[in-house]
Amino acid sequence: MAQTARPHHGLLSFLDTDGKSHPVENTLAVTTLVIGAIAFVTAHFTQLHLLSSWTGLIGMITGAWGQLISATTGERFLLILGLGASAVGFYLGMAHGGLFGGVLG
C-alpha cells in the first residue's frame, strides 16, 4: 500500500502504477498509439493507402515489441488500442492498394 501514498505527477502517470519509471516502455506505448491513430484515420481515404499500410505495419511491429517488454497494465492497455488501430489501418491500406501501390507491377 505504500505505492498508493506516493503522489504521481504528469499526464501519463497511470502508466507507472508500480511506482517505478519505465521510459522505454511508456515511449513504445504512446508511439504505438499515435502511429495506430494515424494508420486508422488515413485508412479511410483510398488515396492514402501507402501511408496507412506502412504506418499500420510499423505500428504493429512497435506494438508487438512493446507487449513483449511492457511492465504495467496501463502500458498494455495503450498498446492494445494502438495495435488494433494499426491493424485496421494496415489491412484497409492493403485492400486499397498495398505497401507499394502498383509500383512493382
Short mmCIF file of C-alpha atoms in Angstrom, two decimals:
data_model
loop_
_atom_site.label_atom_id
_atom_site.label_comp_id
_atom_site.label_asym_id
_atom_site.label_seq_id
_atom_site.Cartn_x
_atom_site.Cartn_y
_atom_site.Cartn_z
CA MET A 1 0.00 0.00 0.00
CA ALA A 2 3.00 2.31 0.12
CA GLN A 3 2.73 2.96 -3.60
CA THR A 4 -0.74 4.46 -3.16
CA ALA A 5 0.58 7.12 -0.79
CA ARG A 6 3.23 8.19 -3.29
CA PRO A 7 1.95 11.07 -5.44
CA HIS A 8 2.23 10.64 -9.20
CA HIS A 9 2.68 13.68 -11.37
CA GLY A 10 2.38 14.01 -15.10
CA LEU A 11 -0.07 13.37 -17.84
CA LEU A 12 0.81 9.69 -18.26
CA SER A 13 1.28 8.80 -14.60
CA PHE A 14 -1.21 5.93 -14.91
CA LEU A 15 1.41 4.04 -16.94
CA ASP A 16 3.75 3.72 -13.95
CA THR A 17 1.37 2.08 -11.50
CA ASP A 18 4.11 0.00 -9.90
CA GLY A 19 5.89 3.13 -8.64
CA LYS A 20 8.87 2.70 -10.97
CA SER A 21 9.72 4.69 -14.05
CA HIS A 22 9.54 2.85 -17.39
CA PRO A 23 10.62 5.39 -20.02
CA VAL A 24 11.24 2.90 -22.85
CA GLU A 25 8.01 1.00 -22.31
CA ASN A 26 5.98 4.20 -21.95
CA THR A 27 7.51 5.64 -25.12
CA LEU A 28 6.65 2.48 -27.07
CA ALA A 29 3.07 2.54 -25.76
CA VAL A 30 2.46 6.18 -26.67
CA THR A 31 4.26 5.82 -30.02
CA THR A 32 2.17 2.78 -30.92
CA LEU A 33 -1.00 4.63 -30.02
CA VAL A 34 -0.08 7.68 -32.14
CA ILE A 35 1.04 5.59 -35.12
CA GLY A 36 -2.12 3.50 -34.82
CA ALA A 37 -4.28 6.61 -34.85
CA ILE A 38 -2.53 7.86 -37.98
CA ALA A 39 -2.94 4.49 -39.69
CA PHE A 40 -6.60 4.24 -38.70
CA VAL A 41 -7.53 7.72 -39.88
CA THR A 42 -5.62 7.54 -43.17
CA ALA A 43 -7.08 4.11 -43.94
CA HIS A 44 -10.43 5.74 -44.60
CA PHE A 45 -9.04 7.59 -47.61
CA THR A 46 -8.32 5.35 -50.59
CA GLN A 47 -5.61 7.65 -51.97
CA LEU A 48 -3.59 7.38 -48.74
CA HIS A 49 -3.16 3.60 -48.88
CA LEU A 50 0.65 3.87 -48.87
CA LEU A 51 0.64 5.90 -45.66
CA SER A 52 -1.96 3.76 -43.93
CA SER A 53 -0.37 0.44 -44.86
CA TRP A 54 3.17 1.46 -43.88
CA THR A 55 2.17 3.18 -40.64
CA GLY A 56 -0.05 0.22 -39.81
CA LEU A 57 2.83 -2.19 -40.34
CA ILE A 58 5.22 -0.08 -38.25
CA GLY A 59 2.56 0.28 -35.54
CA MET A 60 2.01 -3.47 -35.38
CA ILE A 61 5.76 -4.09 -35.05
CA THR A 62 6.26 -1.46 -32.32
CA GLY A 63 3.13 -2.65 -30.53
CA ALA A 64 4.24 -6.27 -30.57
CA TRP A 65 7.66 -5.31 -29.22
CA GLY A 66 6.02 -3.12 -26.59
CA GLN A 67 3.84 -6.01 -25.48
CA LEU A 68 6.92 -8.17 -25.01
CA ILE A 69 8.64 -5.69 -22.72
CA SER A 70 5.66 -3.94 -21.07
CA ALA A 71 5.62 -3.81 -17.28
CA THR A 72 2.23 -2.41 -16.26
CA THR A 73 -1.40 -2.79 -17.19
CA GLY A 74 -1.64 0.84 -18.32
CA GLU A 75 1.11 0.29 -20.87
CA ARG A 76 -0.58 -2.86 -22.14
CA PHE A 77 -3.90 -1.04 -22.44
CA LEU A 78 -2.44 1.66 -24.69
CA LEU A 79 -0.51 -0.94 -26.67
CA ILE A 80 -3.63 -2.97 -27.40
CA LEU A 81 -5.51 0.14 -28.55
CA GLY A 82 -2.58 1.12 -30.79
CA LEU A 83 -2.18 -2.41 -32.12
CA GLY A 84 -5.86 -2.64 -33.02
CA ALA A 85 -5.86 0.71 -34.80
CA SER A 86 -2.62 -0.17 -36.59
CA ALA A 87 -4.01 -3.48 -37.75
CA VAL A 88 -7.18 -1.86 -39.12
CA GLY A 89 -5.07 0.76 -40.91
CA PHE A 90 -2.71 -1.87 -42.29
CA TYR A 91 -5.42 -4.18 -43.58
CA LEU A 92 -7.52 -1.41 -45.12
CA GLY A 93 -4.38 0.08 -46.66
CA MET A 94 -3.57 -3.30 -48.15
CA ALA A 95 -7.10 -3.61 -49.50
CA HIS A 96 -6.87 -0.16 -51.12
CA GLY A 97 -3.57 -0.73 -52.89
CA GLY A 98 -0.94 -2.19 -50.62
CA LEU A 99 2.51 -1.27 -49.46
CA PHE A 100 3.89 -0.42 -52.87
CA GLY A 101 0.78 0.86 -54.65
CA GLY A 102 1.33 -0.68 -58.06
CA VAL A 103 4.98 0.36 -58.26
CA LEU A 104 6.13 -3.24 -58.63
CA GLY A 105 3.67 -4.37 -61.18
#
